[in-house]
mmCIF file of C-alpha atoms in Angstrom:
data_model
loop_
_atom_site.group_PDB
_atom_site.id
_atom_site.type_symbol
_atom_site.label_atom_id
_atom_site.label_comp_id
_atom_site.label_asym_id
_atom_site.label_seq_id
_atom_site.Cartn_x
_atom_site.Cartn_y
_atom_site.Cartn_z
ATOM 1 C CA GLN A 229 -4.464 17.856 -1.931
ATOM 2 C CA LYS A 230 -2.883 15.279 0.875
ATOM 3 C CA GLU A 231 -4.405 12.121 0.604
ATOM 4 C CA VAL A 232 -5.053 12.063 4.607
ATOM 5 C CA GLU A 233 -4.293 15.069 6.594
ATOM 6 C CA GLN A 234 -3.904 14.962 10.654
ATOM 7 C CA ASN A 235 -3.567 18.627 12.619
ATOM 8 C CA SER A 236 0.303 17.809 13.528
ATOM 9 C CA GLY A 237 -0.867 19.189 17.834
ATOM 10 C CA PRO A 238 0.469 18.765 19.401
ATOM 11 C CA LEU A 239 -2.940 18.832 21.939
ATOM 12 C CA SER A 240 -3.002 19.208 24.799
ATOM 13 C CA VAL A 241 -5.637 17.422 27.785
ATOM 14 C CA PRO A 242 -5.914 17.244 31.465
ATOM 15 C CA GLU A 243 -5.696 13.861 32.765
ATOM 16 C CA GLY A 244 -10.046 12.132 32.591
ATOM 17 C CA ALA A 245 -11.237 15.255 29.940
ATOM 18 C CA ILE A 246 -12.169 14.305 26.043
ATOM 19 C CA ALA A 247 -9.129 13.936 23.413
ATOM 20 C CA SER A 248 -10.552 13.806 20.083
ATOM 21 C CA LEU A 249 -8.101 13.709 17.349
ATOM 22 C CA ASN A 250 -9.448 14.153 13.445
ATOM 23 C CA CYS A 251 -8.362 12.974 9.658
ATOM 24 C CA THR A 252 -9.938 13.743 6.064
ATOM 25 C CA TYR A 253 -8.878 11.293 3.655
ATOM 26 C CA SER A 254 -9.347 12.422 -0.212
ATOM 27 C CA ASP A 255 -9.990 8.022 -1.776
ATOM 28 C CA ARG A 256 -13.809 8.381 -2.416
ATOM 29 C CA VAL A 257 -13.773 4.394 -2.066
ATOM 30 C CA SER A 258 -10.820 4.220 -0.030
ATOM 31 C CA GLN A 259 -13.423 1.497 3.101
ATOM 32 C CA SER A 260 -11.014 0.628 5.853
ATOM 33 C CA PHE A 261 -10.728 2.986 8.233
ATOM 34 C CA PHE A 262 -6.930 2.945 11.361
ATOM 35 C CA TRP A 263 -6.498 4.318 13.749
ATOM 36 C CA TYR A 264 -2.475 3.846 15.840
ATOM 37 C CA ARG A 265 -0.997 4.715 18.231
ATOM 38 C CA GLN A 266 2.845 5.348 18.445
ATOM 39 C CA TYR A 267 4.832 5.786 21.584
ATOM 40 C CA SER A 268 8.411 7.193 21.043
ATOM 41 C CA GLY A 269 10.471 5.206 19.195
ATOM 42 C CA LYS A 270 8.331 1.866 19.030
ATOM 43 C CA SER A 271 6.317 1.085 16.533
ATOM 44 C CA PRO A 272 2.532 2.037 15.487
ATOM 45 C CA GLU A 273 -0.438 -0.184 17.240
ATOM 46 C CA LEU A 274 -3.228 -0.955 15.956
ATOM 47 C CA ILE A 275 -5.942 0.914 18.507
ATOM 48 C CA MET A 276 -8.919 1.369 16.153
ATOM 49 C CA SER A 277 -10.908 0.724 12.197
ATOM 50 C CA ILE A 278 -13.970 1.128 11.464
ATOM 51 C CA TYR A 279 -15.657 0.337 8.072
ATOM 52 C CA SER A 280 -19.213 1.930 8.435
ATOM 53 C CA ASN A 281 -20.426 5.038 9.060
ATOM 54 C CA GLY A 282 -21.075 5.793 12.492
ATOM 55 C CA ASP A 283 -19.851 4.786 15.507
ATOM 56 C CA LYS A 284 -17.227 2.459 16.929
ATOM 57 C CA GLU A 285 -16.681 2.174 21.275
ATOM 58 C CA ASP A 286 -14.327 -0.100 22.848
ATOM 59 C CA GLY A 287 -13.583 0.741 26.173
ATOM 60 C CA ARG A 288 -12.409 3.856 26.575
ATOM 61 C CA PHE A 289 -12.014 4.733 22.675
ATOM 62 C CA THR A 290 -14.095 5.635 19.998
ATOM 63 C CA ALA A 291 -14.100 6.114 16.471
ATOM 64 C CA GLN A 292 -16.641 8.288 13.981
ATOM 65 C CA LEU A 293 -17.334 7.186 10.469
ATOM 66 C CA ASN A 294 -18.596 10.062 8.098
ATOM 67 C CA LYS A 295 -18.157 8.055 4.369
ATOM 68 C CA ALA A 296 -19.815 11.852 3.053
ATOM 69 C CA SER A 297 -18.121 14.122 4.446
ATOM 70 C CA GLN A 298 -14.069 11.723 4.217
ATOM 71 C CA TYR A 299 -14.089 12.025 7.656
ATOM 72 C CA VAL A 300 -12.859 10.733 10.386
ATOM 73 C CA SER A 301 -11.884 10.807 14.311
ATOM 74 C CA LEU A 302 -11.397 8.925 17.290
ATOM 75 C CA LEU A 303 -11.944 9.774 20.564
ATOM 76 C CA ILE A 304 -10.783 8.844 24.099
ATOM 77 C CA ARG A 305 -12.717 9.396 27.385
ATOM 78 C CA ASP A 306 -11.156 9.959 30.645
ATOM 79 C CA SER A 307 -8.258 10.090 29.072
ATOM 80 C CA GLN A 308 -4.466 9.167 31.559
ATOM 81 C CA PRO A 309 -1.374 10.864 31.315
ATOM 82 C CA SER A 310 -0.253 6.896 29.101
ATOM 83 C CA ASP A 311 -2.428 8.131 25.844
ATOM 84 C CA SER A 312 -0.092 10.671 25.087
ATOM 85 C CA ALA A 313 1.460 9.146 21.678
ATOM 86 C CA THR A 314 1.357 9.531 18.168
ATOM 87 C CA TYR A 315 -2.092 8.653 16.778
ATOM 88 C CA LEU A 316 -2.115 8.313 13.406
ATOM 89 C CA CYS A 317 -4.648 7.422 11.079
ATOM 90 C CA ALA A 318 -4.882 5.505 7.926
ATOM 91 C CA VAL A 319 -6.604 4.572 5.102
ATOM 92 C CA ASN A 320 -7.439 1.576 3.136
ATOM 93 C CA ARG A 321 -6.175 2.790 -0.224
ATOM 94 C CA GLY A 322 -9.955 1.791 -2.492
ATOM 95 C CA TYR A 323 -8.405 0.999 -6.585
ATOM 96 C CA GLY A 324 -4.934 0.855 -8.671
ATOM 97 C CA GLY A 325 -2.922 -1.307 -8.465
ATOM 98 C CA SER A 326 -1.440 -0.760 -4.453
ATOM 99 C CA GLN A 327 -4.508 -1.402 -3.464
ATOM 100 C CA GLY A 328 -5.327 -2.043 0.166
ATOM 101 C CA ASN A 329 -2.075 -0.306 0.644
ATOM 102 C CA LEU A 330 -2.204 1.665 3.659
ATOM 103 C CA ILE A 331 -2.236 5.756 3.431
ATOM 104 C CA PHE A 332 -1.003 7.754 6.192
ATOM 105 C CA GLY A 333 -1.541 10.325 8.033
ATOM 106 C CA LYS A 334 1.572 11.672 9.484
ATOM 107 C CA GLY A 335 0.135 11.396 13.482
ATOM 108 C CA THR A 336 -2.035 13.885 15.767
ATOM 109 C CA LYS A 337 0.764 14.374 19.361
ATOM 110 C CA LEU A 338 -1.730 13.481 22.697
ATOM 111 C CA SER A 339 -0.280 14.905 25.840
ATOM 112 C CA VAL A 340 -2.393 14.198 28.193
ATOM 113 C CA LYS A 341 -1.920 16.153 31.785
ATOM 114 C CA PRO A 342 -2.296 15.515 35.141
ATOM 115 C CA ASP B 7 5.967 -14.848 20.732
ATOM 116 C CA ALA B 8 5.770 -11.368 19.031
ATOM 117 C CA ASP B 9 4.244 -12.395 15.335
ATOM 118 C CA VAL B 10 6.623 -9.421 12.973
ATOM 119 C CA THR B 11 9.458 -9.483 13.955
ATOM 120 C CA GLN B 12 12.889 -7.408 12.627
ATOM 121 C CA THR B 13 16.069 -8.050 13.174
ATOM 122 C CA PRO B 14 18.820 -6.312 13.927
ATOM 123 C CA ARG B 15 16.862 -4.301 16.194
ATOM 124 C CA ASN B 16 20.040 -1.268 16.334
ATOM 125 C CA ARG B 17 22.171 -1.087 13.796
ATOM 126 C CA ILE B 18 25.262 2.095 13.964
ATOM 127 C CA THR B 19 26.925 2.178 10.744
ATOM 128 C CA LYS B 20 29.292 3.627 8.465
ATOM 129 C CA THR B 21 28.701 5.632 4.688
ATOM 130 C CA GLY B 22 29.337 3.432 2.250
ATOM 131 C CA LYS B 23 29.025 0.076 4.411
ATOM 132 C CA ARG B 24 25.990 -3.013 2.934
ATOM 133 C CA ILE B 25 23.613 -3.236 5.120
ATOM 134 C CA MET B 26 20.655 -5.445 5.449
ATOM 135 C CA LEU B 27 17.981 -5.705 7.728
ATOM 136 C CA GLU B 28 14.923 -8.590 8.166
ATOM 137 C CA CYS B 29 11.760 -9.061 8.794
ATOM 138 C CA SER B 30 9.861 -12.648 9.639
ATOM 139 C CA GLN B 31 6.635 -12.653 9.773
ATOM 140 C CA THR B 32 3.924 -14.950 11.786
ATOM 141 C CA LYS B 33 0.589 -14.691 10.748
ATOM 142 C CA GLY B 34 0.829 -16.051 7.336
ATOM 143 C CA HIS B 35 0.082 -12.964 5.676
ATOM 144 C CA ASP B 36 0.898 -12.214 1.416
ATOM 145 C CA ARG B 37 1.298 -8.963 1.945
ATOM 146 C CA MET B 38 5.236 -7.222 2.649
ATOM 147 C CA TYR B 39 6.429 -3.539 3.901
ATOM 148 C CA TRP B 40 8.991 -2.032 4.426
ATOM 149 C CA TYR B 41 8.579 1.768 5.720
ATOM 150 C CA ARG B 42 10.780 4.105 7.476
ATOM 151 C CA GLN B 43 9.834 6.639 9.814
ATOM 152 C CA ASP B 44 11.949 10.119 10.047
ATOM 153 C CA PRO B 45 10.583 12.526 12.322
ATOM 154 C CA GLY B 46 8.137 15.278 11.585
ATOM 155 C CA LEU B 47 7.756 12.977 8.679
ATOM 156 C CA GLY B 48 5.300 10.434 9.001
ATOM 157 C CA LEU B 49 5.258 6.961 7.116
ATOM 158 C CA ARG B 50 7.002 6.934 4.180
ATOM 159 C CA LEU B 51 6.519 3.309 1.487
ATOM 160 C CA ILE B 52 10.119 1.736 1.004
ATOM 161 C CA TYR B 53 9.079 -1.758 -0.981
ATOM 162 C CA TYR B 54 6.372 -3.617 -0.946
ATOM 163 C CA SER B 55 5.481 -6.898 -1.386
ATOM 164 C CA PHE B 56 2.006 -8.979 -2.272
ATOM 165 C CA ASP B 57 3.078 -12.288 -2.866
ATOM 166 C CA VAL B 58 6.509 -14.319 -3.051
ATOM 167 C CA LYS B 59 6.532 -13.392 -6.998
ATOM 168 C CA ASP B 60 5.004 -9.754 -7.170
ATOM 169 C CA ILE B 61 7.708 -7.054 -5.132
ATOM 170 C CA ASN B 62 6.282 -2.845 -6.082
ATOM 171 C CA LYS B 63 8.280 0.012 -5.289
ATOM 172 C CA GLY B 64 6.366 1.814 -2.644
ATOM 173 C CA GLU B 65 7.713 6.189 -2.193
ATOM 174 C CA ILE B 66 10.896 6.065 -1.560
ATOM 175 C CA SER B 67 12.458 3.437 -2.954
ATOM 176 C CA ASP B 68 15.858 5.209 -4.009
ATOM 177 C CA GLY B 69 19.352 4.048 -2.421
ATOM 178 C CA TYR B 70 17.234 1.060 -1.584
ATOM 179 C CA SER B 71 16.351 -3.209 -2.427
ATOM 180 C CA VAL B 72 14.574 -6.259 -0.697
ATOM 181 C CA SER B 73 14.231 -9.391 -1.247
ATOM 182 C CA ARG B 74 11.385 -11.627 -0.139
ATOM 183 C CA GLN B 75 12.665 -14.895 0.477
ATOM 184 C CA ALA B 76 9.315 -16.641 0.902
ATOM 185 C CA GLN B 77 5.924 -15.735 2.202
ATOM 186 C CA ALA B 78 6.610 -15.249 5.814
ATOM 187 C CA LYS B 79 10.839 -12.992 5.385
ATOM 188 C CA PHE B 80 11.245 -10.392 3.747
ATOM 189 C CA SER B 81 14.467 -8.402 4.147
ATOM 190 C CA LEU B 82 14.940 -4.851 3.064
ATOM 191 C CA SER B 83 19.153 -3.924 2.168
ATOM 192 C CA LEU B 84 20.886 -0.016 1.697
ATOM 193 C CA GLU B 85 23.752 -0.641 -0.717
ATOM 194 C CA SER B 86 26.307 1.551 -0.032
ATOM 195 C CA ALA B 87 24.362 3.171 3.704
ATOM 196 C CA ILE B 88 24.488 7.802 3.236
ATOM 197 C CA PRO B 89 23.957 9.396 6.310
ATOM 198 C CA ASN B 90 20.222 10.453 5.015
ATOM 199 C CA GLN B 91 19.193 7.143 5.628
ATOM 200 C CA THR B 92 19.646 7.552 9.515
ATOM 201 C CA ALA B 93 15.560 6.529 10.338
ATOM 202 C CA LEU B 94 13.168 4.631 12.487
ATOM 203 C CA TYR B 95 12.844 0.874 9.492
ATOM 204 C CA PHE B 96 8.532 -0.614 10.169
ATOM 205 C CA CYS B 97 8.447 -3.707 8.348
ATOM 206 C CA ALA B 98 4.866 -4.568 8.080
ATOM 207 C CA THR B 99 2.624 -7.412 6.714
ATOM 208 C CA SER B 100 -1.614 -8.189 5.666
ATOM 209 C CA ASP B 101 -3.830 -10.447 4.972
ATOM 210 C CA HIS B 102 -5.607 -8.274 1.730
ATOM 211 C CA LYS B 103 -8.600 -11.063 0.174
ATOM 212 C CA THR B 104 -9.040 -9.337 -3.532
ATOM 213 C CA SER B 105 -12.892 -11.395 -3.239
ATOM 214 C CA GLY B 106 -15.022 -9.915 0.142
ATOM 215 C CA THR B 107 -14.516 -7.946 2.744
ATOM 216 C CA SER B 108 -10.894 -7.173 2.691
ATOM 217 C CA THR B 109 -9.603 -5.452 5.583
ATOM 218 C CA ASP B 110 -6.077 -4.377 4.934
ATOM 219 C CA THR B 111 -5.014 -3.896 8.473
ATOM 220 C CA GLN B 112 -1.778 -4.258 8.451
ATOM 221 C CA TYR B 113 0.718 -5.055 11.575
ATOM 222 C CA PHE B 114 3.754 -3.446 12.315
ATOM 223 C CA GLY B 115 7.446 -5.697 13.915
ATOM 224 C CA PRO B 116 9.333 -3.351 16.071
ATOM 225 C CA GLY B 117 11.406 -2.333 13.798
ATOM 226 C CA THR B 118 14.383 -1.487 13.334
ATOM 227 C CA ARG B 119 16.974 2.062 14.784
ATOM 228 C CA LEU B 120 19.414 2.761 11.688
ATOM 229 C CA THR B 121 22.210 4.828 12.259
ATOM 230 C CA VAL B 122 24.880 5.708 9.407
ATOM 231 C CA LEU B 123 27.471 7.547 10.219
#
């Protein structure tokens, strides 16, 4: 089992729709969960972090965490063409010599069509 | 000014050449990382450093070396560049706390696009 898994996409949604991005992870003791947005050729940019079970909202973005199911998701409401990017899920390593390092998924490519 | 900077931003070099990529940060973080990114392969960790005297190999360290010159500076060297090291390279920093809650958020530099001919 891969440590952090994401559907590679591409996920295509029409402008104004809700985009739903999903991620599962294997490390049961992870405590920090992140969503990064990466435009082509650019560096990853943090858009959401979540540490507790439940939902966390920030503007059009909502992160959802379910530690029992080892599942984290990102919802983007009122999707805009400028949201078209690759979204990386990241989870911190909760044990061992590299505790605190982030484990990244390979990313889901989102395309928002006007 | 950017918190994490990388130089150069673009570099074209030839097979067999030695090349150094540099990273500087003003965030005051102890931890620094070097990643490479190839299409379809995601981010892969090359080396990481928890402080000036603590340097560790990541998943793909062969062909690379690093130096942590100061808390704020972490450089990556390719001793003898080869074409399959053509990639986008990112430096990142984080602040890990050993007691209490540690977010471990990583902040990335703008990247270096390296082409080895």
